[in-house]
Amino acid sequence: MEILYKSTRGGGEPVSASQAILKGLADDGGLFVPDRIPVFDKTLDAFAEMSYQETAYEVMKLYLTDFTEEELKHCIARAYDDKFDTEEIAPLAAVNGAYYLELFHGSTIAFKDMALSILPHLMTTAARKNQIKNEIVILTATSGDTGKAALAGFADVEGTRIIVFYPKDGVSPIQEKQMVTQKGDNTFVVGIHGNFDDAQTGVKRIFADEALKNRLDAHGFQFSSANSINIGRLVPQIVYYVHACAVLFKEGKLKQGEKINVVVPTGNFGNILAAYYAKQMGLPIDALICASNENKVLFDFFQSGTYDRNREFILTSSPSMDILISSNLERLVYRISGEDGEKNRGFMDALGKDGKYTIDETMREALDGFYGGYATQKEAGERIRAVYEQTGYVLDPHTAVASVVYEKYRQETGDGKPAVIASTASPFKFTKSVMEAICPSCEEADDFALADRLSEMARLDVPGAVEEIRNAPVRHDHVCEKGEMEQMICGFLQIAD
């Protein structure tokens, strides 16, 4: 039975999966959501005997129903190949009584690879299915990781161009160098004077600009998105939670009828939303533990029912979570509103106008399976040091936030269920923050020297993603004000005023 995709704001007609992937954002500014959440047609013991690629097909076929088996398996084979540096695409590491789901073994050493390795293949397949003649322009805002993963995925992909905006002073040195050294004649990277929310708001505004859309079409272009607002990003993220449960089941650490808790460090809410969808599909998940850093807008939402972005924006050691407008939360709010598009649109209008909205008591009750927590920068650093000293295992700052919040949850509730913690980035992506925690006396000045020292101390190889940019030339040195994003786009595409 085909699943169609509708807007969270109630406008327009439902579209197929391939059309939703191509459009990225609904015409009324809403996000595409499936018209129903499918249930698994395989049992956990069946998943336990599958490879990651086989699991991906069994999960994704339930959502991407207008893709043929051949098309979907081709996309999966192209995505989950030897670009990952471990035989197991997403291994689990047992550390201090929890299971860290390592999602950083792809080509850009962050969890975004798990979905952005396949999105270009889904998108080009979708374009063929829908007889798209225009060149697809991927327009993306990044808080650090999405940008590089999207650039790597779309670089030199025929029929596409990709434009990435990032906060000039809001990413780590390694994250920035990964982006500005990106090869590919179809790639364009711009730093903006502003924060991630400024970049994301600008991208959304450009998507909604009908005049610009018409100008692009006249020149043979059309926009799409590689951000987590694209349903083609969200669906592949469900897979690794299924895989994690299946591995625990196979190893006897999760028995039939038992449940796990899932802990996710998040700013934009997409990664934990995928776990929520997996739970709705029948995966044995109990608590969904949402871990925030000091930009704790999500923590406050779960505590009070009010989403309020009117606060100081804090730059932290976990920059991919330095976000005050969590785009994917809209999908959850829509769901708990009873899929009331008009009601949800009212919340989003209030967010745009007043910077806040408050859900009602019935909706708050529907959040019962979520637990919100946050960690300070000091707590995260102390956690990196403690885990390293106790076990030799090295956490990146984002995963450390999740680890701190999980300990708080366990102490507060006494809940001893097995916990899967999403480990979202390699510590080599944030060497300065990691080494400040585990070796405060280290005197190495730059991130690459620190990476070498971390490699020596932790007995880990420096990832290829770091080695390849060590001496790579800068190819993108564009910087603009947040109000100049459209001009930068038109300049890259050579669209005259």
Coordinates of C-alpha atoms in Angstrom, one line a residue:
M1 CA 0.0 0.0 0.0
E2 CA 1.6 3.3 -1.1
I3 CA 2.5 5.9 1.5
L4 CA 2.0 9.5 0.5
Y5 CA 3.5 12.5 2.1
K6 CA 1.6 15.6 3.3
S7 CA 2.6 18.9 4.8
T8 CA 2.7 19.5 8.6
R9 CA 0.9 22.8 7.9
G10 CA -2.0 21.2 6.0
G11 CA -1.6 22.8 2.6
G12 CA -1.4 21.2 -0.8
E13 CA -2.1 17.7 -2.1
P14 CA -0.2 14.7 -0.8
V15 CA 2.8 13.7 -2.9
S16 CA 4.8 10.4 -3.5
A17 CA 8.0 9.7 -1.6
S18 CA 10.1 10.5 -4.6
Q19 CA 8.3 13.9 -5.1
A20 CA 8.7 14.7 -1.4
I21 CA 12.5 14.0 -1.6
L22 CA 12.8 16.2 -4.7
K23 CA 10.9 19.1 -3.2
G24 CA 12.5 18.9 0.2
L25 CA 10.1 21.4 1.8
A26 CA 6.3 21.6 1.2
D27 CA 5.0 24.6 -0.8
D28 CA 3.3 26.0 2.3
G29 CA 6.6 26.0 4.3
G30 CA 5.7 22.8 6.2
L31 CA 7.7 19.6 6.4
F32 CA 6.7 16.4 4.6
V33 CA 5.4 13.6 6.8
P34 CA 4.0 10.2 5.9
D35 CA 0.3 9.8 5.8
R36 CA 0.7 6.9 8.2
I37 CA 3.5 5.3 10.1
P38 CA 4.1 1.8 8.8
V39 CA 4.7 -1.1 11.1
F40 CA 7.6 -3.6 10.6
D41 CA 6.8 -6.6 8.6
K42 CA 10.0 -8.4 9.9
T43 CA 10.6 -9.6 13.5
L44 CA 13.6 -8.7 15.6
D45 CA 15.1 -12.1 15.3
A46 CA 14.8 -11.8 11.5
F47 CA 16.6 -8.4 11.6
A48 CA 19.3 -10.1 13.7
E49 CA 20.3 -12.2 10.8
M50 CA 20.6 -9.3 8.3
S51 CA 23.5 -7.2 7.2
Y52 CA 23.2 -3.4 7.6
Q53 CA 22.4 -3.1 3.9
E54 CA 19.6 -5.7 4.1
T55 CA 18.1 -4.0 7.2
A56 CA 18.2 -0.7 5.3
Y57 CA 16.1 -2.2 2.5
E58 CA 13.6 -3.8 4.8
V59 CA 13.1 -0.5 6.7
M60 CA 13.2 2.0 3.8
K61 CA 10.9 0.0 1.5
L62 CA 8.1 0.6 4.0
Y63 CA 8.4 4.4 3.5
L64 CA 9.7 4.9 0.0
T65 CA 6.9 2.9 -1.6
D66 CA 7.2 4.4 -5.2
F67 CA 10.8 3.2 -5.5
T68 CA 11.2 -0.3 -7.0
E69 CA 13.1 -3.0 -5.2
E70 CA 15.9 -2.7 -7.8
E71 CA 16.1 1.1 -7.5
L72 CA 16.2 1.0 -3.7
K73 CA 18.7 -1.8 -3.4
H74 CA 20.9 0.0 -6.0
C75 CA 20.8 3.2 -3.9
I76 CA 21.7 1.3 -0.7
A77 CA 24.6 -0.6 -2.3
R78 CA 26.0 2.7 -3.6
A79 CA 25.7 4.3 -0.2
Y80 CA 26.8 1.7 2.3
D81 CA 30.1 0.5 0.8
D82 CA 33.8 0.8 1.5
K83 CA 33.6 4.5 2.2
F84 CA 32.9 3.3 5.8
D85 CA 36.1 2.5 7.7
T86 CA 34.7 -0.5 9.6
E87 CA 33.3 -3.7 8.3
E88 CA 30.2 -3.1 10.4
I89 CA 28.6 0.2 9.2
A90 CA 27.5 1.2 12.7
P91 CA 29.2 -0.8 15.4
L92 CA 28.2 -0.8 19.1
A93 CA 30.8 -0.2 21.8
A94 CA 30.0 -1.4 25.3
V95 CA 31.3 1.2 27.7
N96 CA 30.4 1.8 31.4
G97 CA 27.1 0.0 31.2
A98 CA 25.8 1.6 28.0
Y99 CA 26.1 0.8 24.3
Y100 CA 27.5 3.6 22.2
L101 CA 26.2 3.4 18.7
E102 CA 29.1 4.6 16.6
L103 CA 27.7 6.5 13.7
F104 CA 30.9 8.2 12.7
H105 CA 32.7 5.7 10.5
G106 CA 31.7 7.3 7.2
S107 CA 33.7 9.5 4.9
T108 CA 33.2 12.7 7.0
I109 CA 33.4 11.1 10.5
A110 CA 30.0 12.2 11.7
F111 CA 26.5 10.6 11.9
K112 CA 25.2 12.7 9.0
D113 CA 27.1 10.3 6.7
M114 CA 24.5 7.6 7.6
A115 CA 21.8 9.4 5.7
L116 CA 23.7 11.7 3.4
S117 CA 25.6 8.8 1.8
I118 CA 22.3 7.6 0.3
L119 CA 20.4 10.9 -0.3
P120 CA 22.1 11.8 -3.5
H121 CA 21.3 8.4 -5.0
L122 CA 17.7 8.7 -3.8
M123 CA 17.4 12.2 -5.3
T124 CA 18.9 11.4 -8.7
T125 CA 16.7 8.3 -8.9
A126 CA 13.7 10.4 -7.9
A127 CA 14.5 12.9 -10.6
R128 CA 14.5 10.2 -13.3
K129 CA 11.3 8.8 -12.0
N130 CA 9.6 12.2 -12.2
Q131 CA 11.1 13.2 -15.6
I132 CA 12.8 16.2 -14.0
K133 CA 14.7 18.2 -16.7
N134 CA 16.0 21.0 -14.4
E135 CA 19.3 20.8 -12.7
I136 CA 18.7 20.3 -9.0
V137 CA 20.3 22.8 -6.7
I138 CA 20.8 21.5 -3.2
L139 CA 20.5 24.4 -0.7
T140 CA 21.7 23.6 2.8
A141 CA 22.4 25.4 6.1
T142 CA 24.8 23.6 8.5
S143 CA 25.8 23.8 12.1
G144 CA 29.0 21.9 11.1
D145 CA 28.4 18.3 10.1
T146 CA 25.6 18.3 7.5
G147 CA 27.5 20.6 5.3
K148 CA 30.5 18.4 4.7
A149 CA 28.5 15.2 4.5
A150 CA 26.2 16.8 1.9
L151 CA 29.1 18.2 0.0
A152 CA 30.8 14.8 -0.1
G153 CA 27.6 13.1 -1.1
F154 CA 26.7 15.5 -4.0
A155 CA 30.2 16.4 -5.2
D156 CA 30.3 15.9 -9.0
V157 CA 26.9 14.1 -9.0
E158 CA 25.6 14.7 -12.5
G159 CA 22.5 17.0 -12.7
T160 CA 23.1 18.6 -9.3
R161 CA 24.8 21.5 -7.7
I162 CA 25.2 22.1 -3.9
I163 CA 25.3 25.3 -1.9
V164 CA 26.2 25.2 1.8
F165 CA 25.9 28.1 4.2
Y166 CA 27.6 27.8 7.6
P167 CA 28.2 30.2 10.6
K168 CA 31.7 31.6 10.0
D169 CA 32.7 31.5 13.6
G170 CA 30.4 28.8 14.8
V171 CA 32.0 25.5 13.7
S172 CA 35.2 23.7 14.8
P173 CA 38.4 24.3 12.8
I174 CA 38.3 20.7 11.4
Q175 CA 34.6 21.1 10.4
E176 CA 35.4 24.3 8.6
K177 CA 38.4 23.0 6.8
Q178 CA 36.5 19.9 5.7
M179 CA 34.0 22.2 4.0
V180 CA 36.3 24.9 2.5
T181 CA 38.6 22.3 1.0
Q182 CA 35.8 20.4 -0.7
K183 CA 36.5 19.4 -4.3
G184 CA 33.8 19.3 -7.0
D185 CA 33.0 21.8 -9.7
N186 CA 29.3 21.7 -8.6
T187 CA 30.1 22.7 -4.9
F188 CA 29.8 26.1 -3.3
V189 CA 30.5 26.9 0.4
V190 CA 29.7 30.3 2.1
G191 CA 30.4 31.4 5.6
I192 CA 27.9 33.9 7.0
H193 CA 28.3 36.5 9.7
G194 CA 25.7 35.1 12.0
N195 CA 24.8 31.8 13.8
F196 CA 23.2 28.6 12.5
D197 CA 19.7 29.8 13.1
D198 CA 20.4 32.8 10.9
A199 CA 21.6 30.5 8.1
Q200 CA 18.7 28.1 8.5
T201 CA 16.1 30.9 8.6
G202 CA 17.7 32.4 5.4
V203 CA 17.5 29.0 3.6
K204 CA 13.9 28.6 4.6
R205 CA 13.0 32.1 3.4
I206 CA 14.7 31.4 0.0
F207 CA 12.8 28.2 -0.4
A208 CA 9.6 30.1 0.1
D209 CA 10.5 32.9 -2.4
E210 CA 8.2 32.2 -5.4
A211 CA 9.8 34.9 -7.5
L212 CA 13.3 33.4 -7.0
K213 CA 11.8 29.9 -7.7
N214 CA 10.5 31.2 -11.0
R215 CA 13.8 32.8 -11.9
L216 CA 15.6 29.5 -11.2
D217 CA 13.1 27.6 -13.3
A218 CA 13.6 30.0 -16.2
H219 CA 17.3 29.2 -16.1
G220 CA 16.8 25.4 -15.8
F221 CA 17.3 25.1 -12.0
Q222 CA 15.2 24.0 -9.1
F223 CA 15.9 23.9 -5.3
S224 CA 15.9 20.9 -3.1
S225 CA 17.3 20.4 0.4
A226 CA 19.8 18.0 2.0
N227 CA 19.0 19.2 5.5
S228 CA 17.1 17.0 7.9
I229 CA 13.9 18.7 6.8
N230 CA 14.1 16.4 3.8
I231 CA 12.3 13.1 4.4
G232 CA 15.0 11.4 2.4
R233 CA 17.3 12.3 5.3
L234 CA 15.0 11.1 8.0
V235 CA 14.0 7.7 6.7
P236 CA 17.6 6.3 6.5
Q237 CA 18.2 7.4 10.1
I238 CA 15.6 5.0 11.3
V239 CA 17.7 2.1 10.0
Y240 CA 20.5 2.4 12.5
Y241 CA 18.2 2.1 15.5
V242 CA 16.8 -1.1 14.1
H243 CA 20.3 -2.4 13.5
A244 CA 21.3 -1.6 17.1
C245 CA 18.4 -3.5 18.5
A246 CA 19.0 -6.4 16.2
V247 CA 22.7 -6.6 17.2
L248 CA 21.8 -6.5 20.9
F249 CA 19.2 -9.2 20.4
K250 CA 21.6 -11.4 18.4
E251 CA 24.2 -11.1 21.2
G252 CA 21.7 -12.0 23.9
K253 CA 21.9 -8.5 25.5
L254 CA 18.2 -7.8 24.6
K255 CA 15.7 -10.6 25.1
Q256 CA 12.3 -11.1 23.5
G257 CA 9.8 -8.8 25.3
E258 CA 12.4 -6.5 26.7
K259 CA 12.9 -2.9 25.8
I260 CA 15.9 -0.5 25.4
N261 CA 16.3 3.2 26.1
V262 CA 17.7 5.5 23.4
V263 CA 19.8 8.6 24.2
V264 CA 20.4 11.1 21.5
P265 CA 22.4 14.4 21.6
T266 CA 20.4 16.7 19.5
G267 CA 19.8 20.3 18.4
N268 CA 17.7 20.0 15.3
F269 CA 15.7 17.0 16.6
G270 CA 16.0 14.9 13.5
N271 CA 18.1 12.1 14.9
I272 CA 15.9 11.5 17.9
L273 CA 12.8 11.9 15.7
A274 CA 14.0 8.9 13.7
A275 CA 14.2 6.9 16.9
Y276 CA 10.6 8.0 17.7
Y277 CA 9.5 6.8 14.3
A278 CA 11.2 3.5 14.9
K279 CA 9.4 3.1 18.2
Q280 CA 6.1 3.9 16.5
M281 CA 6.8 1.2 14.0
G282 CA 7.2 -1.4 16.7
L283 CA 10.9 -1.3 17.7
P284 CA 11.2 -2.2 21.5
I285 CA 12.2 1.3 22.7
D286 CA 11.0 2.7 26.0
A287 CA 12.4 6.1 26.9
L288 CA 13.6 8.5 24.3
I289 CA 16.2 10.6 26.1
C290 CA 16.8 14.0 24.4
A291 CA 20.1 15.5 25.4
S292 CA 20.8 19.2 24.9
N293 CA 23.8 21.4 25.6
E294 CA 23.5 24.8 27.2
N295 CA 21.3 26.0 24.3
K296 CA 18.6 24.0 26.1
V297 CA 15.5 25.1 24.2
L298 CA 14.4 21.4 23.8
F299 CA 15.0 20.7 27.5
D300 CA 12.8 23.6 28.4
F301 CA 10.1 22.5 26.0
F302 CA 9.9 19.1 27.5
Q303 CA 9.8 20.6 31.0
S304 CA 7.2 23.3 30.4
G305 CA 5.4 22.6 27.1
T306 CA 6.6 26.0 25.9
Y307 CA 9.1 26.3 23.0
D308 CA 10.9 29.7 23.4
R309 CA 13.8 30.6 21.2
N310 CA 14.0 34.1 22.8
R311 CA 17.3 33.6 24.7
E312 CA 21.0 34.1 24.4
F313 CA 22.6 32.0 21.7
I314 CA 25.6 30.2 23.3
L315 CA 28.7 28.9 21.4
T316 CA 29.7 25.7 23.0
S317 CA 32.2 22.8 22.4
S318 CA 29.3 20.8 20.8
P319 CA 28.6 23.2 17.9
S320 CA 26.4 20.9 15.9
M321 CA 23.9 21.3 18.8
D322 CA 24.1 25.1 19.0
I323 CA 20.6 25.6 17.7
L324 CA 17.6 27.5 19.0
I325 CA 15.2 26.6 16.2
S326 CA 14.8 22.9 16.0
S327 CA 13.2 22.3 12.6
N328 CA 12.3 18.7 13.0
L329 CA 10.4 19.2 16.2
E330 CA 7.6 20.5 13.9
R331 CA 7.1 16.9 12.8
L332 CA 6.6 15.7 16.4
V333 CA 4.4 18.7 17.3
Y334 CA 2.2 17.9 14.2
R335 CA 2.0 14.3 15.3
I336 CA 1.0 15.0 18.9
S337 CA -1.5 17.6 17.8
G338 CA -3.5 14.8 16.2
E339 CA -2.1 15.7 12.8
D340 CA -3.9 18.9 12.8
G341 CA -2.3 21.0 10.1
E342 CA -4.1 24.2 11.0
K343 CA -3.2 23.9 14.7
N344 CA 0.4 23.2 13.9
R345 CA 0.6 26.1 11.4
G346 CA -0.6 28.4 14.3
F347 CA 2.3 27.2 16.4
M348 CA 4.8 27.8 13.7
D349 CA 3.4 31.2 12.8
A350 CA 3.7 32.1 16.5
L351 CA 7.3 30.9 16.5
G352 CA 8.1 33.1 13.5
K353 CA 6.3 36.1 14.9
D354 CA 6.9 35.9 18.7
G355 CA 9.7 33.4 18.9
K356 CA 7.6 31.0 21.0
Y357 CA 4.5 28.8 21.3
T358 CA 2.9 26.7 24.0
I359 CA 1.3 23.3 23.4
D360 CA -1.8 22.2 25.3
E361 CA -2.1 19.6 28.1
T362 CA -3.3 16.8 25.8
M363 CA -0.3 17.3 23.6
R364 CA 2.0 17.4 26.6
E365 CA 0.6 14.0 27.7
A366 CA 1.5 12.6 24.3
L367 CA 5.2 13.4 25.1
D368 CA 5.2 10.9 28.0
G369 CA 7.8 8.7 26.3
F370 CA 10.4 11.5 26.1
Y371 CA 12.8 12.7 28.8
G372 CA 14.7 16.0 28.3
G373 CA 18.0 16.7 29.9
Y374 CA 21.0 18.9 29.4
A375 CA 24.7 19.1 30.2
T376 CA 26.9 22.2 30.7
Q377 CA 30.1 22.5 28.8
K378 CA 32.0 21.8 32.1
E379 CA 30.0 18.7 32.7
A380 CA 30.7 17.4 29.1
G381 CA 34.4 18.0 29.5
E382 CA 34.5 16.3 32.8
R383 CA 32.7 13.3 31.3
I384 CA 35.2 13.0 28.4
R385 CA 38.0 12.9 30.9
A386 CA 36.3 10.5 33.3
V387 CA 35.4 8.0 30.6
Y388 CA 38.9 8.1 29.1
E389 CA 40.6 7.7 32.4
Q390 CA 38.3 4.8 33.4
T391 CA 38.1 2.9 30.2
G392 CA 40.4 4.4 27.5
Y393 CA 37.3 5.2 25.3
V394 CA 37.2 8.7 23.9
L395 CA 33.9 10.6 23.5
D396 CA 33.4 13.6 21.3
P397 CA 31.8 16.6 23.0
H398 CA 28.3 15.9 21.5
T399 CA 28.3 12.2 22.7
A400 CA 29.7 13.4 26.0
V401 CA 26.5 15.6 26.4
A402 CA 24.4 12.5 25.8
S403 CA 26.5 10.5 28.3
V404 CA 26.0 13.1 31.0
V405 CA 22.3 13.3 30.4
Y406 CA 22.0 9.5 30.5
E407 CA 23.7 9.4 33.9
K408 CA 21.3 12.1 35.2
Y409 CA 18.4 10.1 33.9
R410 CA 19.5 6.9 35.4
Q411 CA 20.1 8.5 38.8
E412 CA 16.8 10.3 38.7
T413 CA 14.7 7.3 37.6
G414 CA 16.6 4.2 38.6
D415 CA 15.8 2.8 35.2
G416 CA 18.3 0.1 34.4
K417 CA 17.2 -1.0 30.9
P418 CA 19.9 -1.4 28.3
A419 CA 20.7 2.0 26.8
V420 CA 21.9 2.8 23.3
I421 CA 23.6 6.2 23.1
A422 CA 23.9 7.7 19.7
S423 CA 27.6 8.5 19.3
T424 CA 27.3 11.2 16.6
A425 CA 30.9 12.2 15.8
S426 CA 34.5 11.1 15.9
P427 CA 36.6 12.7 18.7
F428 CA 39.0 13.6 15.9
K429 CA 36.5 16.1 14.6
F430 CA 36.8 18.1 17.8
T431 CA 40.3 17.6 18.9
K432 CA 40.8 20.9 20.7
S433 CA 37.8 20.3 23.0
V434 CA 38.7 16.6 23.5
M435 CA 42.3 17.2 24.3
E436 CA 41.5 20.1 26.7
A437 CA 39.5 17.5 28.6
I438 CA 42.0 14.5 28.6
C439 CA 45.3 16.3 28.3
P440 CA 45.0 19.9 29.6
S441 CA 48.8 20.2 29.7
C442 CA 49.3 19.4 26.0
E443 CA 50.9 22.2 24.2
E444 CA 50.2 21.4 20.6
A445 CA 48.7 24.5 18.9
D446 CA 46.7 23.4 15.9
D447 CA 44.0 20.8 15.5
F448 CA 46.1 18.5 13.3
A449 CA 49.0 18.3 15.8
L450 CA 46.4 17.7 18.5
A451 CA 44.9 14.9 16.3
D452 CA 48.3 13.3 16.2
R453 CA 48.7 13.5 20.0
L454 CA 45.1 12.1 20.5
S455 CA 46.0 9.2 18.2
E456 CA 49.1 8.5 20.2
M457 CA 47.3 8.7 23.6
A458 CA 44.2 6.7 22.7
R459 CA 46.0 4.3 20.3
L460 CA 43.6 5.2 17.5
D461 CA 44.4 5.8 13.9
V462 CA 43.9 9.4 12.7
P463 CA 40.8 9.0 10.4
G464 CA 41.4 9.4 6.6
A465 CA 38.9 12.3 6.7
V466 CA 41.3 14.3 8.8
E467 CA 44.5 13.2 6.9
E468 CA 43.0 14.2 3.6
I469 CA 42.4 17.8 4.6
R470 CA 45.6 18.3 6.6
N471 CA 47.4 20.0 3.7
A472 CA 44.5 20.4 1.3
P473 CA 44.2 23.9 -0.4
V474 CA 41.2 26.1 0.5
R475 CA 38.8 26.1 -2.5
H476 CA 35.9 28.1 -0.9
D477 CA 36.7 31.4 0.8
H478 CA 33.3 33.1 0.3
V479 CA 31.8 35.1 3.2
C480 CA 28.7 37.2 3.3
E481 CA 26.2 38.9 5.6
K482 CA 23.0 36.9 6.5
G483 CA 21.0 39.3 4.2
E484 CA 23.2 38.5 1.2
M485 CA 22.5 34.8 0.8
E486 CA 20.3 35.1 -2.2
Q487 CA 22.9 37.2 -4.0
M488 CA 25.6 34.6 -3.3
I489 CA 23.3 31.9 -4.8
C490 CA 22.5 33.8 -7.9
G491 CA 26.2 34.6 -8.4
F492 CA 27.2 30.9 -8.2
L493 CA 24.4 29.9 -10.6
Q494 CA 25.2 32.9 -12.9
I495 CA 21.7 34.1 -12.8
A496 CA 21.6 37.8 -13.7
D497 CA 19.3 40.2 -11.9

